[in-house]
Structures are given as C-alpha cells and as structure tokens.
Amino acid sequence: MKITNIELSQIDTVILAGGLGTRLKPILKDKPKCLAPINGKPFIDILIDNYIEQGLKRFILCVGYLKEQVIEYLCDRNDCEIVFSKEDKPLGTGGALKKAQSLIKSDHYIVLNGDSFIEIDIYKYIKWFQLIQNDISIVITKINNSKRYGNVTFDKNGLITSFGKKNNSSLPAKINAGVYLFKKNTIDFSHFSDEFSIETEFFPSLIKRGIKTYYCKGKFIDIGTKNSFQDSQLFFNK
C-alpha cells in the first residue's frame, strides 16, 4: 500500500488540559495543573515545545478549571496556532474531546493528555497509523511499577482486548501512555453524554470495533501526584 506524504503542520493536536488536578492542589494552590512549573517552566510549554520541534503547528487546548490563567499565559505564543475549547463545567476527558470536535480541521488528529509526557517520534507514529488503516490507536508503554495505573492487554495483532483497573500492583505492566490518534469522520461521540471519560467509558466501548496499540519505548512520566510531580523535575533535567 502506498503511504501518502505526511505534512505534520496540517495535523491538529488536541490537548486535554481541563482537569481539576485535585492531588496537586496542596502544591499548586490556585494554579491549573498544566501550568505546573517543571524546573521553572510550565508543563504545557514542555508539551507544546516538544511537538512543535517535531513539526506540529496547530493545537486545540481543552481548558476548564482556572482556564483564564491558561488562556492568558498561552495567548501570546506566536510560534504556533492555539485554539481554545472552553468548558464551563467539568466534562471529563471524553466530554472535553466531544466539545472540541467542531474545532478540529484535519482528517485525522492527535490527542494528548495534558498531564503526561512520553518521548515519541510523532512522524513515525502517524505514518504507521496511515498504514494500518484503523480508526483509532492508543500509544502504550511499559513501566516497572504499575501501582497507579490500569494495565492494557492486547492480542498478537496488537488489538486491545481489555483495560484493567488500578489494582495496587507494583509489578511491571503495559499501560496507556496518554497519546492517541483518531480518524475524525469515523469516530462518533453523539451517543455519549456531554460528560464522560475517554479512558473508562469511550475506549472500552470500542474494543469490539478494534483499537490498535502502538508500543513506544520512550521515557514516560506524568505529573498527576505529588511524588510524580517531584520526579518530573529530575526527569526533564536529564
């Protein structure tokens, strides 16, 4: 099958950055999680800078909690296009993505969790996604301690068979790395309410349809807890 040329600047990236960040509130006080300082640099800048360096240029920020701070901080960036999808009340990751659909222009698009980072070659990921002709893909990675995460199981063809719940296991596991690819016109959110979760409601509903995994060996971290936030200071300082 012939692969078409990929122009990354024409592919939209949706960043889910509207969460309450409850576990970090004692540290961040009145600051949204995506603006959490990592060695003095807001985490959202680390995410956006990484993908701009790889060629992406248009970002849709799903913002909710303390959204005015995020909008004010990012509105002066002139090295990319940033569009804001604003939530008036918490919608969950799924509801946020559903609300942002009308702002997405590209035929397929990237979705990122706004509180995690993985070293990934996004060009290779998109090229692979074109080849497999699937409607949706999830990047997975292996971590040594899966206590905070639900594991992802998949068959020999890389199709997801189940999403495990958090089980306090400290064993290694394959987990959802918070990076996804969607084909816009084949993904329908209409039968979901305005408030739902991508991880616990939307993805499990598509297992029979087929969700393809993309395994990435790059370094991974999230900043969602006090300990992982502290770890991130060293992670990005290497």
PDB file of C-alpha atoms in Angstrom:
ATOM      1  CA  MET A   1       0.000   0.000   0.000  1.00  0.00           C
ATOM      2  CA  LYS A   2       1.325   3.451  -0.873  1.00  0.00           C
ATOM      3  CA  ILE A   3       1.747   5.867   2.043  1.00  0.00           C
ATOM      4  CA  THR A   4       0.867   9.482   1.334  1.00  0.00           C
ATOM      5  CA  ASN A   5       3.249  12.234   2.352  1.00  0.00           C
ATOM      6  CA  ILE A   6       2.650  13.490   5.865  1.00  0.00           C
ATOM      7  CA  GLU A   7       2.633  17.228   6.472  1.00  0.00           C
ATOM      8  CA  LEU A   8       2.681  17.491  10.254  1.00  0.00           C
ATOM      9  CA  SER A   9       1.839  21.192  10.214  1.00  0.00           C
ATOM     10  CA  GLN A  10      -1.580  20.246   8.777  1.00  0.00           C
ATOM     11  CA  ILE A  11      -2.444  17.792  11.559  1.00  0.00           C
ATOM     12  CA  ASP A  12      -4.327  19.041  14.605  1.00  0.00           C
ATOM     13  CA  THR A  13      -3.288  18.159  18.141  1.00  0.00           C
ATOM     14  CA  VAL A  14      -5.893  18.211  20.906  1.00  0.00           C
ATOM     15  CA  ILE A  15      -4.517  18.615  24.436  1.00  0.00           C
ATOM     16  CA  LEU A  16      -6.814  17.641  27.305  1.00  0.00           C
ATOM     17  CA  ALA A  17      -5.907  20.230  29.930  1.00  0.00           C
ATOM     18  CA  GLY A  18      -9.133  20.983  31.789  1.00  0.00           C
ATOM     19  CA  GLY A  19      -8.799  18.713  34.815  1.00  0.00           C
ATOM     20  CA  LEU A  20      -9.028  19.836  38.424  1.00  0.00           C
ATOM     21  CA  GLY A  21      -5.645  18.456  39.425  1.00  0.00           C
ATOM     22  CA  THR A  22      -7.006  17.602  42.851  1.00  0.00           C
ATOM     23  CA  ARG A  23      -3.953  15.671  44.033  1.00  0.00           C
ATOM     24  CA  LEU A  24      -1.629  18.581  43.225  1.00  0.00           C
ATOM     25  CA  LYS A  25      -3.728  21.327  44.789  1.00  0.00           C
ATOM     26  CA  PRO A  26      -1.667  21.382  48.001  1.00  0.00           C
ATOM     27  CA  ILE A  27       1.389  22.158  45.858  1.00  0.00           C
ATOM     28  CA  LEU A  28      -0.056  24.308  43.079  1.00  0.00           C
ATOM     29  CA  LYS A  29      -2.588  26.206  45.239  1.00  0.00           C
ATOM     30  CA  ASP A  30      -4.553  28.348  42.766  1.00  0.00           C
ATOM     31  CA  LYS A  31      -2.726  27.261  39.605  1.00  0.00           C
ATOM     32  CA  PRO A  32      -4.080  24.807  36.986  1.00  0.00           C
ATOM     33  CA  LYS A  33      -2.163  21.547  36.584  1.00  0.00           C
ATOM     34  CA  CYS A  34      -0.982  22.233  33.041  1.00  0.00           C
ATOM     35  CA  LEU A  35       0.842  25.332  34.320  1.00  0.00           C
ATOM     36  CA  ALA A  36       2.686  23.341  36.988  1.00  0.00           C
ATOM     37  CA  PRO A  37       6.313  24.533  36.976  1.00  0.00           C
ATOM     38  CA  ILE A  38       8.880  21.934  35.926  1.00  0.00           C
ATOM     39  CA  ASN A  39      12.287  23.409  36.721  1.00  0.00           C
ATOM     40  CA  GLY A  40      10.599  26.798  36.375  1.00  0.00           C
ATOM     41  CA  LYS A  41       8.905  26.030  33.031  1.00  0.00           C
ATOM     42  CA  PRO A  42       5.137  25.415  32.823  1.00  0.00           C
ATOM     43  CA  PHE A  43       4.395  21.820  31.833  1.00  0.00           C
ATOM     44  CA  ILE A  44       2.152  22.892  28.959  1.00  0.00           C
ATOM     45  CA  ASP A  45       5.146  24.615  27.346  1.00  0.00           C
ATOM     46  CA  ILE A  46       7.172  21.412  27.606  1.00  0.00           C
ATOM     47  CA  LEU A  47       4.415  19.519  25.785  1.00  0.00           C
ATOM     48  CA  ILE A  48       3.829  22.106  23.075  1.00  0.00           C
ATOM     49  CA  ASP A  49       7.535  22.809  22.512  1.00  0.00           C
ATOM     50  CA  ASN A  50       8.243  19.094  22.048  1.00  0.00           C
ATOM     51  CA  TYR A  51       5.615  18.711  19.334  1.00  0.00           C
ATOM     52  CA  ILE A  52       6.438  21.997  17.606  1.00  0.00           C
ATOM     53  CA  GLU A  53      10.034  20.763  17.321  1.00  0.00           C
ATOM     54  CA  GLN A  54       8.680  17.681  15.546  1.00  0.00           C
ATOM     55  CA  GLY A  55       6.645  19.741  13.071  1.00  0.00           C
ATOM     56  CA  LEU A  56       3.172  20.150  14.545  1.00  0.00           C
ATOM     57  CA  LYS A  57       1.738  23.650  14.370  1.00  0.00           C
ATOM     58  CA  ARG A  58      -1.946  23.692  15.361  1.00  0.00           C
ATOM     59  CA  PHE A  59      -3.080  22.896  18.890  1.00  0.00           C
ATOM     60  CA  ILE A  60      -6.567  22.767  20.374  1.00  0.00           C
ATOM     61  CA  LEU A  61      -6.439  23.243  24.135  1.00  0.00           C
ATOM     62  CA  CYS A  62      -9.373  21.833  26.090  1.00  0.00           C
ATOM     63  CA  VAL A  63      -9.426  24.059  29.150  1.00  0.00           C
ATOM     64  CA  GLY A  64     -11.745  24.150  32.146  1.00  0.00           C
ATOM     65  CA  TYR A  65     -10.530  24.597  35.700  1.00  0.00           C
ATOM     66  CA  LEU A  66      -8.873  28.033  36.047  1.00  0.00           C
ATOM     67  CA  LYS A  67      -8.990  28.299  32.266  1.00  0.00           C
ATOM     68  CA  GLU A  68      -8.456  32.057  32.286  1.00  0.00           C
ATOM     69  CA  GLN A  69      -4.911  31.534  33.558  1.00  0.00           C
ATOM     70  CA  VAL A  70      -4.111  29.083  30.782  1.00  0.00           C
ATOM     71  CA  ILE A  71      -5.592  31.288  28.071  1.00  0.00           C
ATOM     72  CA  GLU A  72      -3.799  34.394  29.331  1.00  0.00           C
ATOM     73  CA  TYR A  73      -0.497  32.551  29.548  1.00  0.00           C
ATOM     74  CA  LEU A  74      -0.630  30.984  26.077  1.00  0.00           C
ATOM     75  CA  CYS A  75      -2.392  33.657  24.048  1.00  0.00           C
ATOM     76  CA  ASP A  76       0.851  35.459  23.173  1.00  0.00           C
ATOM     77  CA  ARG A  77       2.655  32.452  21.681  1.00  0.00           C
ATOM     78  CA  ASN A  78       3.440  33.199  18.046  1.00  0.00           C
ATOM     79  CA  ASP A  79       5.283  30.019  17.047  1.00  0.00           C
ATOM     80  CA  CYS A  80       2.105  28.010  16.537  1.00  0.00           C
ATOM     81  CA  GLU A  81      -1.675  28.314  16.334  1.00  0.00           C
ATOM     82  CA  ILE A  82      -3.549  27.682  19.571  1.00  0.00           C
ATOM     83  CA  VAL A  83      -7.334  27.422  19.689  1.00  0.00           C
ATOM     84  CA  PHE A  84      -9.159  27.093  22.996  1.00  0.00           C
ATOM     85  CA  SER A  85     -12.132  24.813  23.648  1.00  0.00           C
ATOM     86  CA  LYS A  86     -13.601  26.192  26.864  1.00  0.00           C
ATOM     87  CA  GLU A  87     -15.529  24.148  29.412  1.00  0.00           C
ATOM     88  CA  ASP A  88     -17.940  25.945  31.733  1.00  0.00           C
ATOM     89  CA  LYS A  89     -18.165  22.873  33.949  1.00  0.00           C
ATOM     90  CA  PRO A  90     -16.060  19.695  34.238  1.00  0.00           C
ATOM     91  CA  LEU A  91     -16.794  17.430  31.279  1.00  0.00           C
ATOM     92  CA  GLY A  92     -14.241  14.668  31.791  1.00  0.00           C
ATOM     93  CA  THR A  93     -11.695  13.741  29.151  1.00  0.00           C
ATOM     94  CA  GLY A  94     -14.343  12.375  26.798  1.00  0.00           C
ATOM     95  CA  GLY A  95     -16.711  15.291  27.174  1.00  0.00           C
ATOM     96  CA  ALA A  96     -13.840  17.694  26.567  1.00  0.00           C
ATOM     97  CA  LEU A  97     -12.898  15.924  23.343  1.00  0.00           C
ATOM     98  CA  LYS A  98     -16.523  15.792  22.206  1.00  0.00           C
ATOM     99  CA  LYS A  99     -16.869  19.543  22.760  1.00  0.00           C
ATOM    100  CA  ALA A 100     -13.689  20.214  20.778  1.00  0.00           C
ATOM    101  CA  GLN A 101     -14.803  18.264  17.678  1.00  0.00           C
ATOM    102  CA  SER A 102     -16.111  21.297  15.793  1.00  0.00           C
ATOM    103  CA  LEU A 103     -12.689  22.962  16.062  1.00  0.00           C
ATOM    104  CA  ILE A 104     -10.764  20.063  14.523  1.00  0.00           C
ATOM    105  CA  LYS A 105      -9.891  20.573  10.861  1.00  0.00           C
ATOM    106  CA  SER A 106      -7.598  17.662   9.955  1.00  0.00           C
ATOM    107  CA  ASP A 107      -8.876  14.291   8.729  1.00  0.00           C
ATOM    108  CA  HIS A 108      -7.016  12.540  11.495  1.00  0.00           C
ATOM    109  CA  TYR A 109      -5.745  14.142  14.657  1.00  0.00           C
ATOM    110  CA  ILE A 110      -3.647  13.573  17.741  1.00  0.00           C
ATOM    111  CA  VAL A 111      -4.993  13.646  21.285  1.00  0.00           C
ATOM    112  CA  LEU A 112      -2.705  14.167  24.282  1.00  0.00           C
ATOM    113  CA  ASN A 113      -3.297  14.017  28.000  1.00  0.00           C
ATOM    114  CA  GLY A 114      -2.265  17.382  29.382  1.00  0.00           C
ATOM    115  CA  ASP A 115      -0.515  15.916  32.418  1.00  0.00           C
ATOM    116  CA  SER A 116       1.783  13.273  30.929  1.00  0.00           C
ATOM    117  CA  PHE A 117       4.743  13.087  28.577  1.00  0.00           C
ATOM    118  CA  ILE A 118       6.338  10.325  26.535  1.00  0.00           C
ATOM    119  CA  GLU A 119       9.300  10.508  24.205  1.00  0.00           C
ATOM    120  CA  ILE A 120       7.790   9.519  20.866  1.00  0.00           C
ATOM    121  CA  ASP A 121       8.592  10.155  17.206  1.00  0.00           C
ATOM    122  CA  ILE A 122       5.224  11.523  16.170  1.00  0.00           C
ATOM    123  CA  TYR A 123       6.013  11.319  12.437  1.00  0.00           C
ATOM    124  CA  LYS A 124       6.669   7.572  12.672  1.00  0.00           C
ATOM    125  CA  TYR A 125       3.502   7.105  14.711  1.00  0.00           C
ATOM    126  CA  ILE A 126       1.328   8.894  12.160  1.00  0.00           C
ATOM    127  CA  LYS A 127       2.975   7.100   9.243  1.00  0.00           C
ATOM    128  CA  TRP A 128       2.265   3.767  10.934  1.00  0.00           C
ATOM    129  CA  PHE A 129      -1.325   4.880  11.581  1.00  0.00           C
ATOM    130  CA  GLN A 130      -1.826   5.605   7.877  1.00  0.00           C
ATOM    131  CA  LEU A 131      -0.559   2.154   7.014  1.00  0.00           C
ATOM    132  CA  ILE A 132      -2.784   0.141   9.367  1.00  0.00           C
ATOM    133  CA  GLN A 133      -5.985   1.888   8.238  1.00  0.00           C
ATOM    134  CA  ASN A 134      -7.550   1.771  11.709  1.00  0.00           C
ATOM    135  CA  ASP A 135      -9.942   4.380  13.099  1.00  0.00           C
ATOM    136  CA  ILE A 136      -8.223   4.762  16.446  1.00  0.00           C
ATOM    137  CA  SER A 137      -4.917   3.962  18.097  1.00  0.00           C
ATOM    138  CA  ILE A 138      -3.521   4.201  21.622  1.00  0.00           C
ATOM    139  CA  VAL A 139       0.162   4.544  22.459  1.00  0.00           C
ATOM    140  CA  ILE A 140       1.176   2.114  25.157  1.00  0.00           C
ATOM    141  CA  THR A 141       4.386   1.845  27.125  1.00  0.00           C
ATOM    142  CA  LYS A 142       5.870  -0.437  29.736  1.00  0.00           C
ATOM    143  CA  ILE A 143       6.510   0.789  33.271  1.00  0.00           C
ATOM    144  CA  ASN A 144       8.226  -1.050  36.103  1.00  0.00           C
ATOM    145  CA  ASN A 145       5.690  -0.166  38.787  1.00  0.00           C
ATOM    146  CA  SER A 146       2.059  -0.188  37.662  1.00  0.00           C
ATOM    147  CA  LYS A 147       0.521   0.600  41.058  1.00  0.00           C
ATOM    148  CA  ARG A 148      -1.109   3.846  39.907  1.00  0.00           C
ATOM    149  CA  TYR A 149      -2.252   2.588  36.507  1.00  0.00           C
ATOM    150  CA  GLY A 150      -4.604   0.122  34.921  1.00  0.00           C
ATOM    151  CA  ASN A 151      -2.849  -2.246  32.538  1.00  0.00           C
ATOM    152  CA  VAL A 152      -3.765  -2.701  28.886  1.00  0.00           C
ATOM    153  CA  THR A 153      -3.970  -6.204  27.411  1.00  0.00           C
ATOM    154  CA  PHE A 154      -3.907  -6.937  23.696  1.00  0.00           C
ATOM    155  CA  ASP A 155      -3.723  -9.844  21.295  1.00  0.00           C
ATOM    156  CA  LYS A 156      -0.952 -10.936  18.916  1.00  0.00           C
ATOM    157  CA  ASN A 157      -2.225  -8.460  16.314  1.00  0.00           C
ATOM    158  CA  GLY A 158      -1.920  -5.538  18.728  1.00  0.00           C
ATOM    159  CA  LEU A 159      -5.674  -5.137  19.170  1.00  0.00           C
ATOM    160  CA  ILE A 160      -6.770  -4.261  22.696  1.00  0.00           C
ATOM    161  CA  THR A 161      -8.716  -6.986  24.492  1.00  0.00           C
ATOM    162  CA  SER A 162      -9.245  -5.281  27.853  1.00  0.00           C
ATOM    163  CA  PHE A 163      -8.472  -2.296  30.050  1.00  0.00           C
ATOM    164  CA  GLY A 164      -7.556  -3.316  33.579  1.00  0.00           C
ATOM    165  CA  LYS A 165      -8.482  -1.284  36.629  1.00  0.00           C
ATOM    166  CA  LYS A 166      -5.929   0.021  39.102  1.00  0.00           C
ATOM    167  CA  ASN A 167      -5.014  -2.887  41.377  1.00  0.00           C
ATOM    168  CA  ASN A 168      -2.176  -1.530  43.544  1.00  0.00           C
ATOM    169  CA  SER A 169       0.249  -3.936  41.874  1.00  0.00           C
ATOM    170  CA  SER A 170       3.879  -2.862  41.896  1.00  0.00           C
ATOM    171  CA  LEU A 171       4.703  -5.252  39.055  1.00  0.00           C
ATOM    172  CA  PRO A 172       5.699  -4.152  35.526  1.00  0.00           C
ATOM    173  CA  ALA A 173       2.834  -3.649  33.073  1.00  0.00           C
ATOM    174  CA  LYS A 174       1.886  -2.164  29.725  1.00  0.00           C
ATOM    175  CA  ILE A 175      -0.175   0.998  30.241  1.00  0.00           C
ATOM    176  CA  ASN A 176      -1.967   3.697  28.292  1.00  0.00           C
ATOM    177  CA  ALA A 177       0.618   6.453  27.690  1.00  0.00           C
ATOM    178  CA  GLY A 178      -1.943   9.195  27.049  1.00  0.00           C
ATOM    179  CA  VAL A 179      -1.266   9.720  23.318  1.00  0.00           C
ATOM    180  CA  TYR A 180      -3.909   8.771  20.731  1.00  0.00           C
ATOM    181  CA  LEU A 181      -4.674   9.038  17.029  1.00  0.00           C
ATOM    182  CA  PHE A 182      -8.220   9.327  15.693  1.00  0.00           C
ATOM    183  CA  LYS A 183      -9.748   9.407  12.214  1.00  0.00           C
ATOM    184  CA  LYS A 184     -12.154  12.309  12.518  1.00  0.00           C
ATOM    185  CA  ASN A 185     -15.055  11.212  10.352  1.00  0.00           C
ATOM    186  CA  THR A 186     -15.194   7.662  11.660  1.00  0.00           C
ATOM    187  CA  ILE A 187     -15.344   8.446  15.392  1.00  0.00           C
ATOM    188  CA  ASP A 188     -18.811   9.292  16.704  1.00  0.00           C
ATOM    189  CA  PHE A 189     -19.340  10.757  20.174  1.00  0.00           C
ATOM    190  CA  SER A 190     -23.037  11.520  19.680  1.00  0.00           C
ATOM    191  CA  HIS A 191     -24.335   8.602  21.752  1.00  0.00           C
ATOM    192  CA  PHE A 192     -22.314   9.755  24.764  1.00  0.00           C
ATOM    193  CA  SER A 193     -23.486  12.405  27.203  1.00  0.00           C
ATOM    194  CA  ASP A 194     -21.731  15.762  27.464  1.00  0.00           C
ATOM    195  CA  GLU A 195     -19.732  14.477  30.418  1.00  0.00           C
ATOM    196  CA  PHE A 196     -17.821  11.193  30.189  1.00  0.00           C
ATOM    197  CA  SER A 197     -14.382   9.613  30.369  1.00  0.00           C
ATOM    198  CA  ILE A 198     -12.309   8.595  27.374  1.00  0.00           C
ATOM    199  CA  GLU A 199     -10.404   6.048  29.422  1.00  0.00           C
ATOM    200  CA  THR A 200     -13.166   4.272  31.360  1.00  0.00           C
ATOM    201  CA  GLU A 201     -16.186   4.722  29.059  1.00  0.00           C
ATOM    202  CA  PHE A 202     -15.257   5.538  25.469  1.00  0.00           C
ATOM    203  CA  PHE A 203     -12.291   3.249  24.832  1.00  0.00           C
ATOM    204  CA  PRO A 204     -13.879   0.140  26.407  1.00  0.00           C
ATOM    205  CA  SER A 205     -16.942   0.669  24.205  1.00  0.00           C
ATOM    206  CA  LEU A 206     -14.754   0.352  21.080  1.00  0.00           C
ATOM    207  CA  ILE A 207     -12.907  -2.861  21.924  1.00  0.00           C
ATOM    208  CA  LYS A 208     -15.107  -4.997  19.649  1.00  0.00           C
ATOM    209  CA  ARG A 209     -14.646  -2.494  16.839  1.00  0.00           C
ATOM    210  CA  GLY A 210     -10.858  -2.690  17.211  1.00  0.00           C
ATOM    211  CA  ILE A 211      -8.373  -0.355  18.886  1.00  0.00           C
ATOM    212  CA  LYS A 212      -4.812  -0.771  17.692  1.00  0.00           C
ATOM    213  CA  THR A 213      -1.905  -0.385  20.098  1.00  0.00           C
ATOM    214  CA  TYR A 214       1.346   1.363  19.239  1.00  0.00           C
ATOM    215  CA  TYR A 215       4.170   0.376  21.545  1.00  0.00           C
ATOM    216  CA  CYS A 216       6.640   3.109  22.456  1.00  0.00           C
ATOM    217  CA  LYS A 217       9.863   2.540  24.399  1.00  0.00           C
ATOM    218  CA  GLY A 218      10.457   6.237  25.059  1.00  0.00           C
ATOM    219  CA  LYS A 219      10.752   7.617  28.574  1.00  0.00           C
ATOM    220  CA  PHE A 220       7.376   8.289  30.193  1.00  0.00           C
ATOM    221  CA  ILE A 221       6.197  10.374  33.123  1.00  0.00           C
ATOM    222  CA  ASP A 222       3.026  12.002  34.388  1.00  0.00           C
ATOM    223  CA  ILE A 223       2.808  14.857  36.865  1.00  0.00           C
ATOM    224  CA  GLY A 224      -0.516  13.922  38.447  1.00  0.00           C
ATOM    225  CA  THR A 225       0.629  13.211  42.014  1.00  0.00           C
ATOM    226  CA  LYS A 226       2.924  14.917  44.476  1.00  0.00           C
ATOM    227  CA  ASN A 227       5.596  12.248  44.040  1.00  0.00           C
ATOM    228  CA  SER A 228       5.439  12.132  40.244  1.00  0.00           C
ATOM    229  CA  PHE A 229       5.454  15.930  40.097  1.00  0.00           C
ATOM    230  CA  GLN A 230       8.632  15.940  42.167  1.00  0.00           C
ATOM    231  CA  ASP A 231      10.124  13.183  39.984  1.00  0.00           C
ATOM    232  CA  SER A 232       9.394  15.245  36.875  1.00  0.00           C
ATOM    233  CA  GLN A 233      11.836  17.934  37.992  1.00  0.00           C
ATOM    234  CA  LEU A 234      14.670  15.422  37.575  1.00  0.00           C
ATOM    235  CA  PHE A 235      13.103  13.689  34.554  1.00  0.00           C
ATOM    236  CA  PHE A 236      13.245  16.851  32.438  1.00  0.00           C
ATOM    237  CA  ASN A 237      16.594  17.934  33.824  1.00  0.00           C
ATOM    238  CA  LYS A 238      18.495  14.979  32.354  1.00  0.00           C
TER     239      LYS A 238
END
